[in-house]
GROMACS .gro file of C-alpha atoms in nm:
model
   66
    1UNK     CA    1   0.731   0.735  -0.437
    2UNK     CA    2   0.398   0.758  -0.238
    3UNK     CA    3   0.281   0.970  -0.549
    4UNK     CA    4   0.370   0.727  -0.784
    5UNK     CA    5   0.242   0.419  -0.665
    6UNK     CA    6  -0.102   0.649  -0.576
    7UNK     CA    7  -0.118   0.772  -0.939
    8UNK     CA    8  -0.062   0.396  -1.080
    9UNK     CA    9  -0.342   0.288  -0.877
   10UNK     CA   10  -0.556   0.534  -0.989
   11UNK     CA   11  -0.461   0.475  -1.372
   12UNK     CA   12  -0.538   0.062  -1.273
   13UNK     CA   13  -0.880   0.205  -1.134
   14UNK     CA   14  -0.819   0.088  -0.790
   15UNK     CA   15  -0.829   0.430  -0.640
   16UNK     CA   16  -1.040   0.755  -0.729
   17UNK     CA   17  -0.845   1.088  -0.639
   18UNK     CA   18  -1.105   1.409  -0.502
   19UNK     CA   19  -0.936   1.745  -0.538
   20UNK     CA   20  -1.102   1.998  -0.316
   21UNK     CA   21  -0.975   2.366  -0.423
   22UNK     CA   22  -0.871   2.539  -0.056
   23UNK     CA   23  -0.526   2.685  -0.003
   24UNK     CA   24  -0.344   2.417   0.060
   25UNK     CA   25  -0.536   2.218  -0.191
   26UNK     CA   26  -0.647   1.941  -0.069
   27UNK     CA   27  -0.644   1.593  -0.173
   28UNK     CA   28  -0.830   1.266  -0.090
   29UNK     CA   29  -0.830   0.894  -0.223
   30UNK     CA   30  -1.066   0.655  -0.150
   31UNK     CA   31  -1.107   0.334  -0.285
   32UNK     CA   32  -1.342   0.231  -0.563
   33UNK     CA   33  -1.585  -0.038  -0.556
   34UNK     CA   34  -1.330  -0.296  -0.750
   35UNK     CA   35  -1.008  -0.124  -0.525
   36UNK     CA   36  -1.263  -0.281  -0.237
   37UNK     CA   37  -1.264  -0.650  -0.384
   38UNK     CA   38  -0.885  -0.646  -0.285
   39UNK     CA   39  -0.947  -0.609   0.080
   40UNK     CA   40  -0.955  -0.955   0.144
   41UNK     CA   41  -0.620  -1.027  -0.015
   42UNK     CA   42  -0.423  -0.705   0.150
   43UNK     CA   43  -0.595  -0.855   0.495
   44UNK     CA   44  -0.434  -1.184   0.410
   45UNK     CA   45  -0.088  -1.065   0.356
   46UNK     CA   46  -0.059  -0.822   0.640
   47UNK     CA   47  -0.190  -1.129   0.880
   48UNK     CA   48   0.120  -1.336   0.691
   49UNK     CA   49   0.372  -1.074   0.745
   50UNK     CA   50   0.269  -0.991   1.106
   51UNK     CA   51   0.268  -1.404   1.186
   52UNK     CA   52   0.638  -1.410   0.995
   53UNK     CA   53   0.764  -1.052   1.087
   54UNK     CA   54   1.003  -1.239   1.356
   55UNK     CA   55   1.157  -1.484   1.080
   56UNK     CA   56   1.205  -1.197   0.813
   57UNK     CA   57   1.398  -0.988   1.103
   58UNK     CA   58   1.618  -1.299   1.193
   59UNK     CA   59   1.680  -1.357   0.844
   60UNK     CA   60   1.771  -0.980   0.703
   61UNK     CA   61   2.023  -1.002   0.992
   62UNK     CA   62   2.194  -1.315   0.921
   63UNK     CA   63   2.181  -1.194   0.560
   64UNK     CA   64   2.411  -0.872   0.644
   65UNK     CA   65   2.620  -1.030   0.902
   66UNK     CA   66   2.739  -1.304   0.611
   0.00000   0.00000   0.00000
């Protein structure tokens, strides 16, 4: 899944993937410049899901006690 989601970001041109050629190959990600514009957003929604984490928790268990 990780390699999905990491290869559809790439294709969207949010991330750029570095291959280095050692044994194990080795493989590193980094964001590019318009991947960067997004921090700001991401930064938002983790600060929303920490301040709500509580309510979601409360909420999965009434959900599967019902």
């Amino acid at each position: 899944m990780l390699t999905l989601t990491l290869r559809s970001l790439e294709r969207d041109g949010l991330v750029e993937r570095t291959v280095t050629p050692t044994s194990p190959p080795r493989v590193d990600y980094a964001l590019t410049p318009v991947g960067e514009t997004l921090s700001a957003q991401v930064s938002g929604l983790i600060t929303w899901a920490e301040q709500h984490r509580a309510y979601v928790a409360a909420s999965r268990l009434r959900y599967d006690a019902s």
